[in-house]
mmCIF file of C-alpha atoms and ligand atoms in Angstrom:
data_model
loop_
_atom_site.group_PDB
_atom_site.id
_atom_site.type_symbol
_atom_site.label_atom_id
_atom_site.label_comp_id
_atom_site.label_asym_id
_atom_site.label_seq_id
_atom_site.Cartn_x
_atom_site.Cartn_y
_atom_site.Cartn_z
ATOM 1 C CA MET S 1 0.018 -0.005 0.008
ATOM 2 C CA GLU S 2 1.211 3.507 -0.814
ATOM 3 C CA LYS S 3 1.520 5.900 2.099
ATOM 4 C CA ILE S 4 -1.744 7.342 3.379
ATOM 5 C CA LYS S 5 -2.158 11.098 2.829
ATOM 6 C CA LEU S 6 -3.254 12.923 5.958
ATOM 7 C CA GLY S 7 -3.650 16.637 6.605
ATOM 8 C CA ILE S 8 -2.015 17.794 9.816
ATOM 9 C CA SER S 9 -1.594 20.994 11.832
ATOM 10 C CA THR S 10 1.972 21.997 10.952
ATOM 11 C CA CYS S 11 3.138 22.643 14.510
ATOM 12 C CA LEU S 12 2.534 18.929 15.369
ATOM 13 C CA LEU S 13 5.332 18.065 12.989
ATOM 14 C CA GLY S 14 7.824 20.102 15.020
ATOM 15 C CA GLU S 15 7.797 23.149 12.735
ATOM 16 C CA ASN S 16 8.329 26.430 14.589
ATOM 17 C CA VAL S 17 5.122 28.076 13.403
ATOM 18 C CA ARG S 18 3.351 28.808 16.699
ATOM 19 C CA TYR S 19 2.533 32.350 17.855
ATOM 20 C CA ASP S 20 5.502 32.175 20.270
ATOM 21 C CA GLY S 21 7.884 30.777 17.601
ATOM 22 C CA GLY S 22 7.691 27.289 19.098
ATOM 23 C CA HIS S 23 6.186 23.989 18.014
ATOM 24 C CA LYS S 24 4.153 21.117 19.450
ATOM 25 C CA LEU S 25 5.991 18.094 18.079
ATOM 26 C CA ASP S 26 4.126 14.842 18.640
ATOM 27 C CA ARG S 27 6.530 11.885 18.384
ATOM 28 C CA PHE S 28 3.818 9.281 17.890
ATOM 29 C CA LEU S 29 2.563 11.142 14.853
ATOM 30 C CA THR S 30 5.976 11.776 13.331
ATOM 31 C CA ASP S 31 7.961 8.664 14.248
ATOM 32 C CA THR S 32 5.348 5.857 14.565
ATOM 33 C CA LEU S 33 2.317 6.767 12.457
ATOM 34 C CA GLY S 34 4.586 8.769 10.162
ATOM 35 C CA GLN S 35 6.044 5.495 8.792
ATOM 36 C CA TYR S 36 2.746 4.790 7.064
ATOM 37 C CA VAL S 37 1.566 8.344 6.348
ATOM 38 C CA GLU S 38 2.491 11.217 4.061
ATOM 39 C CA TYR S 39 1.531 14.415 5.861
ATOM 40 C CA VAL S 40 0.142 17.519 4.158
ATOM 41 C CA PRO S 41 0.874 20.267 6.702
ATOM 42 C CA VAL S 42 -1.475 23.181 7.175
ATOM 43 C CA CYS S 43 -0.868 26.117 9.509
ATOM 44 C CA PRO S 44 -3.869 28.400 9.121
ATOM 45 C CA GLU S 45 -2.366 31.344 11.023
ATOM 46 C CA VAL S 46 0.902 31.418 9.036
ATOM 47 C CA GLU S 47 -0.682 30.511 5.693
ATOM 48 C CA CYS S 48 -3.251 33.322 6.015
ATOM 49 C CA GLY S 49 -0.319 35.723 6.183
ATOM 50 C CA LEU S 50 0.433 36.254 9.890
ATOM 51 C CA PRO S 51 4.078 36.428 11.026
ATOM 52 C CA ILE S 52 6.067 34.224 13.413
ATOM 53 C CA PRO S 53 6.143 35.160 16.223
ATOM 54 C CA ARG S 54 2.746 36.933 16.420
ATOM 55 C CA GLU S 55 0.239 38.023 18.977
ATOM 56 C CA SER S 56 -1.787 35.139 20.382
ATOM 57 C CA MET S 57 -5.452 34.884 19.451
ATOM 58 C CA HIS S 58 -8.657 33.462 20.893
ATOM 59 C CA LEU S 59 -12.305 32.947 19.986
ATOM 60 C CA GLU S 60 -14.837 35.442 21.303
ATOM 61 C CA GLY S 61 -18.626 35.790 21.290
ATOM 62 C CA ASN S 62 -21.278 33.214 20.401
ATOM 63 C CA PRO S 63 -19.728 29.679 20.470
ATOM 64 C CA GLU S 64 -21.775 28.809 17.369
ATOM 65 C CA SER S 65 -20.274 31.659 15.314
ATOM 66 C CA PRO S 66 -17.372 33.162 17.242
ATOM 67 C CA ARG S 67 -14.901 35.836 16.089
ATOM 68 C CA LEU S 68 -11.150 35.298 16.022
ATOM 69 C CA ILE S 69 -9.582 38.130 18.012
ATOM 70 C CA THR S 70 -5.994 38.923 18.939
ATOM 71 C CA SER S 71 -5.616 38.772 22.717
ATOM 72 C CA ARG S 72 -3.841 42.081 23.483
ATOM 73 C CA THR S 73 -4.643 44.551 20.705
ATOM 74 C CA LYS S 74 -8.110 43.108 19.981
ATOM 75 C CA GLN S 75 -7.786 43.022 16.195
ATOM 76 C CA ASP S 76 -10.509 40.953 14.492
ATOM 77 C CA MET S 77 -8.928 38.342 12.243
ATOM 78 C CA THR S 78 -12.138 36.555 11.379
ATOM 79 C CA GLU S 79 -12.595 37.740 7.768
ATOM 80 C CA ARG S 80 -8.931 37.163 6.928
ATOM 81 C CA MET S 81 -9.011 33.608 8.308
ATOM 82 C CA VAL S 82 -12.366 32.662 6.767
ATOM 83 C CA SER S 83 -11.593 33.911 3.296
ATOM 84 C CA TRP S 84 -8.203 32.106 3.312
ATOM 85 C CA ALA S 85 -9.725 28.892 4.745
ATOM 86 C CA GLN S 86 -12.510 28.719 2.173
ATOM 87 C CA LYS S 87 -9.918 28.792 -0.649
ATOM 88 C CA ARG S 88 -7.525 26.397 1.141
ATOM 89 C CA VAL S 89 -10.148 23.636 1.535
ATOM 90 C CA VAL S 90 -10.916 23.775 -2.186
ATOM 91 C CA LYS S 91 -7.156 23.388 -2.886
ATOM 92 C CA LEU S 92 -7.014 20.469 -0.442
ATOM 93 C CA GLU S 93 -9.593 18.534 -2.529
ATOM 94 C CA LYS S 94 -6.762 17.727 -4.956
ATOM 95 C CA GLU S 95 -4.693 16.080 -2.228
ATOM 96 C CA GLU S 96 -7.199 13.263 -1.761
ATOM 97 C CA LEU S 97 -6.655 13.243 1.975
ATOM 98 C CA CYS S 98 -7.758 10.199 4.007
ATOM 99 C CA GLY S 99 -8.114 12.316 7.161
ATOM 100 C CA PHE S 100 -6.831 15.267 9.225
ATOM 101 C CA ILE S 101 -5.065 15.503 12.588
ATOM 102 C CA PHE S 102 -5.728 18.865 14.242
ATOM 103 C CA LYS S 103 -3.881 20.621 17.048
ATOM 104 C CA SER S 104 -6.167 20.584 20.041
ATOM 105 C CA ASP S 105 -7.395 23.780 21.794
ATOM 106 C CA SER S 106 -6.276 26.141 19.014
ATOM 107 C CA PRO S 107 -8.674 28.937 17.990
ATOM 108 C CA SER S 108 -7.726 28.206 14.395
ATOM 109 C CA SER S 109 -7.076 24.467 14.340
ATOM 110 C CA GLY S 110 -8.891 22.883 17.343
ATOM 111 C CA MET S 111 -11.652 20.510 16.265
ATOM 112 C CA GLU S 112 -13.752 20.637 19.457
ATOM 113 C CA ARG S 113 -13.995 22.051 23.001
ATOM 114 C CA VAL S 114 -11.948 25.173 22.105
ATOM 115 C CA ARG S 115 -12.311 28.041 24.577
ATOM 116 C CA VAL S 116 -14.708 30.826 23.472
ATOM 117 C CA TYR S 117 -14.699 33.932 25.669
ATOM 118 C CA ASN S 118 -17.899 35.861 26.446
ATOM 119 C CA GLU S 119 -18.156 39.646 26.928
ATOM 120 C CA LYS S 120 -17.115 39.249 30.579
ATOM 121 C CA GLY S 121 -13.925 37.467 29.522
ATOM 122 C CA MET S 122 -15.147 34.063 30.840
ATOM 123 C CA PRO S 123 -14.301 31.034 28.635
ATOM 124 C CA VAL S 124 -16.643 28.169 27.730
ATOM 125 C CA LYS S 125 -15.077 25.115 26.104
ATOM 126 C CA LYS S 126 -17.655 24.847 23.360
ATOM 127 C CA GLY S 127 -15.900 26.233 20.265
ATOM 128 C CA VAL S 128 -14.345 24.858 17.116
ATOM 129 C CA GLY S 129 -11.221 26.421 15.607
ATOM 130 C CA MET S 130 -12.043 28.587 12.601
ATOM 131 C CA PHE S 131 -10.126 26.564 9.973
ATOM 132 C CA ALA S 132 -11.075 23.229 11.534
ATOM 133 C CA LYS S 133 -14.756 24.156 11.272
ATOM 134 C CA ILE S 134 -14.528 25.120 7.593
ATOM 135 C CA PHE S 135 -12.532 21.954 6.856
ATOM 136 C CA MET S 136 -15.022 19.648 8.581
ATOM 137 C CA ASP S 137 -17.995 21.300 6.894
ATOM 138 C CA HIS S 138 -16.294 20.907 3.521
ATOM 139 C CA PHE S 139 -15.271 17.243 4.089
ATOM 140 C CA PRO S 140 -18.015 15.996 6.430
ATOM 141 C CA LEU S 141 -17.246 12.263 6.075
ATOM 142 C CA LEU S 142 -13.415 12.439 6.373
ATOM 143 C CA PRO S 143 -11.923 11.004 9.556
ATOM 144 C CA VAL S 144 -10.607 13.793 11.826
ATOM 145 C CA GLU S 145 -8.976 13.730 15.244
ATOM 146 C CA ASP S 146 -6.751 15.935 17.347
ATOM 147 C CA GLU S 147 -3.410 14.901 18.849
ATOM 148 C CA GLY S 148 -4.845 15.044 22.418
ATOM 149 C CA ARG S 149 -7.720 12.637 21.637
ATOM 150 C CA LEU S 150 -5.262 10.311 19.827
ATOM 151 C CA HIS S 151 -3.653 9.531 23.214
ATOM 152 C CA ASP S 152 -6.850 7.605 24.055
ATOM 153 C CA PRO S 153 -6.168 4.069 22.796
ATOM 154 C CA ASN S 154 -9.781 3.490 21.648
ATOM 155 C CA LEU S 155 -9.981 6.726 19.681
ATOM 156 C CA ARG S 156 -6.515 6.095 18.247
ATOM 157 C CA GLU S 157 -7.436 2.607 17.066
ATOM 158 C CA ASN S 158 -10.722 3.821 15.584
ATOM 159 C CA PHE S 159 -9.129 6.740 13.698
ATOM 160 C CA ILE S 160 -6.297 4.627 12.316
ATOM 161 C CA GLU S 161 -8.648 1.875 11.261
ATOM 162 C CA ARG S 162 -10.761 4.440 9.401
ATOM 163 C CA ILE S 163 -7.848 6.012 7.535
ATOM 164 C CA PHE S 164 -6.508 2.638 6.463
ATOM 165 C CA THR S 165 -9.994 1.577 5.274
ATOM 166 C CA LEU S 166 -10.489 4.842 3.415
ATOM 167 C CA LYS S 167 -7.092 4.358 1.738
ATOM 168 C CA ARG S 168 -8.076 0.838 0.593
ATOM 169 C CA TRP S 169 -11.374 2.265 -0.670
ATOM 170 C CA ARG S 170 -9.501 5.013 -2.574
ATOM 171 C CA GLU S 171 -7.494 2.261 -4.232
ATOM 172 C CA VAL S 172 -10.745 0.768 -5.475
ATOM 173 C CA LEU S 173 -11.735 4.215 -6.780
ATOM 174 C CA SER S 174 -8.446 4.543 -8.640
ATOM 175 C CA LYS S 175 -9.263 1.453 -10.742
ATOM 176 C CA LYS S 176 -11.724 1.362 -13.568
ATOM 177 C CA GLU S 177 -15.257 1.523 -12.073
ATOM 178 C CA ASN S 178 -17.052 -1.776 -12.067
ATOM 179 C CA ARG S 179 -19.506 -3.488 -9.746
ATOM 180 C CA GLY S 180 -17.188 -6.488 -9.130
ATOM 181 C CA ASN S 181 -14.596 -4.245 -7.434
ATOM 182 C CA VAL S 182 -17.163 -2.991 -4.966
ATOM 183 C CA VAL S 183 -18.377 -6.522 -4.264
ATOM 184 C CA ASP S 184 -14.742 -7.721 -3.669
ATOM 185 C CA PHE S 185 -14.053 -4.777 -1.355
ATOM 186 C CA HIS S 186 -17.234 -5.444 0.562
ATOM 187 C CA THR S 187 -16.550 -9.165 0.865
ATOM 188 C CA CYS S 188 -13.198 -8.522 2.594
ATOM 189 C CA HIS S 189 -14.557 -5.744 4.817
ATOM 190 C CA LYS S 190 -17.784 -7.404 5.952
ATOM 191 C CA LEU S 191 -16.656 -8.271 9.492
ATOM 192 C CA LEU S 192 -14.802 -4.969 9.915
ATOM 193 C CA ILE S 193 -18.032 -3.088 9.066
ATOM 194 C CA LEU S 194 -20.006 -5.379 11.366
ATOM 195 C CA SER S 195 -17.664 -4.464 14.230
ATOM 196 C CA HIS S 196 -18.635 -0.812 13.811
ATOM 197 C CA SER S 197 -22.310 -1.093 13.051
ATOM 198 C CA PRO S 198 -24.531 -4.164 12.555
ATOM 199 C CA LYS S 199 -27.164 -1.790 11.133
ATOM 200 C CA HIS S 200 -24.822 -0.385 8.411
ATOM 201 C CA SER S 201 -23.511 -3.876 7.727
ATOM 202 C CA GLN S 202 -27.065 -4.969 6.873
ATOM 203 C CA LEU S 203 -27.667 -1.898 4.741
ATOM 204 C CA MET S 204 -24.476 -2.443 2.802
ATOM 205 C CA GLY S 205 -25.221 -6.159 2.336
ATOM 206 C CA LYS S 206 -28.550 -5.217 0.782
ATOM 207 C CA LEU S 207 -26.932 -2.529 -1.372
ATOM 208 C CA VAL S 208 -24.336 -4.948 -2.728
ATOM 209 C CA ALA S 209 -26.954 -7.652 -3.311
ATOM 210 C CA ARG S 210 -28.879 -5.313 -5.641
ATOM 211 C CA ALA S 211 -25.738 -3.866 -7.283
ATOM 212 C CA LYS S 212 -27.001 -4.902 -10.750
ATOM 213 C CA ASP S 213 -30.148 -2.746 -10.323
ATOM 214 C CA LEU S 214 -28.111 0.433 -9.821
ATOM 215 C CA SER S 215 -25.894 2.366 -12.169
ATOM 216 C CA VAL S 216 -22.200 1.834 -11.352
ATOM 217 C CA LYS S 217 -21.936 5.511 -10.357
ATOM 218 C CA GLU S 218 -24.887 5.241 -7.943
ATOM 219 C CA LEU S 219 -23.480 2.069 -6.411
ATOM 220 C CA TYR S 220 -20.103 3.688 -5.734
ATOM 221 C CA GLN S 221 -21.646 6.820 -4.304
ATOM 222 C CA GLN S 222 -24.112 5.040 -2.061
ATOM 223 C CA TYR S 223 -21.526 2.497 -0.897
ATOM 224 C CA GLN S 224 -18.960 5.151 -0.016
ATOM 225 C CA THR S 225 -21.468 7.185 1.987
ATOM 226 C CA ILE S 226 -22.690 4.228 4.039
ATOM 227 C CA LEU S 227 -19.104 2.980 4.546
ATOM 228 C CA MET S 228 -17.951 6.312 5.912
ATOM 229 C CA GLU S 229 -21.017 6.644 8.150
ATOM 230 C CA ALA S 230 -20.467 3.118 9.449
ATOM 231 C CA LEU S 231 -16.843 3.760 10.356
ATOM 232 C CA GLN S 232 -17.771 6.932 12.224
ATOM 233 C CA LEU S 233 -19.462 4.688 14.740
ATOM 234 C CA LYS S 234 -16.861 3.290 17.155
ATOM 235 C CA THR S 235 -16.252 -0.378 17.857
ATOM 236 C CA THR S 236 -16.903 -1.515 21.414
ATOM 237 C CA PRO S 237 -15.968 -4.763 23.273
ATOM 238 C CA LYS S 238 -19.618 -5.813 22.907
ATOM 239 C CA LYS S 239 -19.614 -5.281 19.114
ATOM 240 C CA ASN S 240 -16.208 -6.954 18.717
ATOM 241 C CA ALA S 241 -17.328 -9.871 20.882
ATOM 242 C CA ASN S 242 -20.329 -10.277 18.581
ATOM 243 C CA VAL S 243 -17.975 -10.494 15.532
ATOM 244 C CA LEU S 244 -15.670 -12.956 17.332
ATOM 245 C CA MET S 245 -18.663 -15.182 18.139
ATOM 246 C CA HIS S 246 -19.749 -14.951 14.507
ATOM 247 C CA MET S 247 -16.258 -16.098 13.412
ATOM 248 C CA MET S 248 -16.332 -18.927 15.927
ATOM 249 C CA GLY S 249 -19.399 -20.214 14.098
ATOM 250 C CA TYR S 250 -17.193 -21.050 11.111
ATOM 251 C CA PHE S 251 -15.398 -23.700 13.179
ATOM 252 C CA LYS S 252 -18.471 -25.492 14.528
ATOM 253 C CA GLU S 253 -17.415 -28.787 12.974
ATOM 254 C CA GLU S 254 -13.688 -28.592 13.558
ATOM 255 C CA LEU S 255 -13.216 -27.484 17.188
ATOM 256 C CA SER S 256 -13.333 -29.980 20.018
ATOM 257 C CA SER S 257 -15.569 -29.137 22.972
ATOM 258 C CA ASP S 258 -12.475 -28.177 24.999
ATOM 259 C CA GLU S 259 -11.299 -25.815 22.269
ATOM 260 C CA LYS S 260 -14.750 -24.287 21.966
ATOM 261 C CA LYS S 261 -14.860 -23.766 25.739
ATOM 262 C CA GLU S 262 -11.423 -22.115 25.719
ATOM 263 C CA LEU S 263 -12.343 -19.810 22.847
ATOM 264 C CA LEU S 264 -15.624 -18.830 24.450
ATOM 265 C CA GLU S 265 -13.778 -17.998 27.703
ATOM 266 C CA VAL S 266 -11.252 -15.872 25.878
ATOM 267 C CA ILE S 267 -13.988 -13.946 24.019
ATOM 268 C CA GLU S 268 -15.928 -13.426 27.287
ATOM 269 C CA ASN S 269 -12.740 -12.229 29.055
ATOM 270 C CA TYR S 270 -12.199 -9.756 26.242
ATOM 271 C CA ARG S 271 -15.870 -8.636 26.354
ATOM 272 C CA GLN S 272 -15.480 -7.963 30.073
ATOM 273 C CA GLU S 273 -12.295 -5.958 29.239
ATOM 274 C CA TYR S 274 -9.916 -8.198 31.230
ATOM 275 C CA ILE S 275 -7.739 -8.930 28.197
ATOM 276 C CA PRO S 276 -7.014 -7.055 24.955
ATOM 277 C CA LEU S 277 -8.628 -7.781 21.587
ATOM 278 C CA ILE S 278 -5.336 -9.124 20.200
ATOM 279 C CA VAL S 279 -5.743 -12.253 22.415
ATOM 280 C CA PRO S 280 -9.009 -13.711 20.899
ATOM 281 C CA ILE S 281 -7.870 -12.491 17.439
ATOM 282 C CA THR S 282 -4.621 -14.483 17.790
ATOM 283 C CA LEU S 283 -6.449 -17.623 18.826
ATOM 284 C CA ILE S 284 -8.910 -17.294 15.950
ATOM 285 C CA ASN S 285 -6.083 -16.673 13.546
ATOM 286 C CA HIS S 286 -4.495 -19.876 14.798
ATOM 287 C CA TYR S 287 -7.658 -21.823 13.921
ATOM 288 C CA ILE S 288 -7.992 -20.094 10.577
ATOM 289 C CA ARG S 289 -4.504 -21.295 9.623
ATOM 290 C CA LYS S 290 -4.949 -24.717 11.116
ATOM 291 C CA TYR S 291 -8.280 -25.402 9.314
ATOM 292 C CA ASN S 292 -7.500 -23.221 6.274
ATOM 293 C CA GLN S 293 -10.764 -21.252 6.636
ATOM 294 C CA TYR S 294 -10.769 -19.399 3.320
ATOM 295 C CA TYR S 295 -13.595 -16.903 3.967
ATOM 296 C CA LEU S 296 -12.160 -15.691 7.254
ATOM 297 C CA LYS S 297 -8.632 -15.617 5.909
ATOM 298 C CA GLN S 298 -9.545 -12.744 3.585
ATOM 299 C CA GLN S 299 -11.243 -10.679 6.336
ATOM 300 C CA ILE S 300 -9.495 -7.325 6.819
ATOM 301 C CA TYR S 301 -10.951 -7.293 10.318
ATOM 302 C CA LEU S 302 -8.233 -9.700 11.407
ATOM 303 C CA ASN S 303 -5.535 -7.364 10.255
ATOM 304 C CA PRO S 304 -6.894 -3.870 9.578
ATOM 305 C CA HIS S 305 -3.659 -1.981 10.259
ATOM 306 C CA PRO S 306 0.039 -2.842 10.820
ATOM 307 C CA LEU S 307 0.634 -5.019 13.903
ATOM 308 C CA GLU S 308 3.582 -2.737 14.804
ATOM 309 C CA LEU S 309 1.138 0.006 15.742
ATOM 310 C CA GLN S 310 -0.061 -2.287 18.598
ATOM 311 C CA LEU S 311 -3.529 -0.825 18.432
ATOM 312 C CA ARG S 312 -5.290 -3.906 19.738
ATOM 313 C CA ASN S 313 -3.016 -4.449 22.718
ATOM 314 C CA HIS S 314 -4.877 -2.334 25.271
ATOM 315 C CA VAL S 315 -7.781 -3.078 27.639
HETATM 316 S S1 SF4 K 1 -2.283 25.272 16.120
HETATM 317 FE FE1 SF4 K 1 -2.725 25.571 13.962
HETATM 318 S S2 SF4 K 1 -2.554 27.773 13.633
HETATM 319 FE FE2 SF4 K 1 -1.543 27.298 15.565
HETATM 320 S S3 SF4 K 1 0.617 26.992 15.029
HETATM 321 FE FE3 SF4 K 1 -0.375 24.989 15.019
HETATM 322 S S4 SF4 K 1 -0.962 24.693 12.898
HETATM 323 FE FE4 SF4 K 1 -0.554 26.885 13.145
#
């Protein structure tokens, strides 16, 4: 697989672009995830023409439609930022990004819970950074996170799974459009989709089953929308346990009663969050190899991202 293209707030890469001339280097993003990702850096404040260093800024007013104001001299930077951001997101369409990692808490780049000050100077953490808002409105289905949230192992796993899946989908899009490619993609992703949303899994199954009744364009469009919506819903131990039980069903004939008991115990221990997901997955992988279970072998769910990222090793 080619590297995955992700937008990122420039300061997270260690570039000295912050208002104080510093950076916010995040080693996980550069050194670990960076091995699989090609970053497209965006620093809204510098790219809209502000110098380094510069006066710090904050959001002010109504949290739904705040103004971007410099903290000391109270200059209003809203129009400047908005008109730059509207052009920048159009340019970013060409990059075919699979997601964006924002700098948390920034009045320009923060994706949620950014401080917005009222007329008394009191902050409420209800704002969205000005560029981040325009970006998310322009690309509503693209996976987005901030570096702070990515320290949470569940959010990290979910985000990385989504960007890898979107990258595989983009590879389908890069080939000549035909129904068979969508069916093949869906076949390999069935269990992964099920782990996010049984409801979407059903919808997509129905969509693929009536693929011949739709124009190829319609099929691609509808499939992509439901896929992205499904992946926005997070996996949970309960949903994963459901998928694991489903996989166990493929070994009804082969497993001895002792082996079944052991696998059931491991799945239950995972569901109760005593052990990480990698444990039942490893055991099931062992049976897949042992009994050469062809359908499960091709399931991306068993290997949705590089093992080295250790995303399934947490409880
Ligand atoms: S938070 Fe955003 S605007 Fe601020 S320095 Fe980082 S990239 Fe630039």
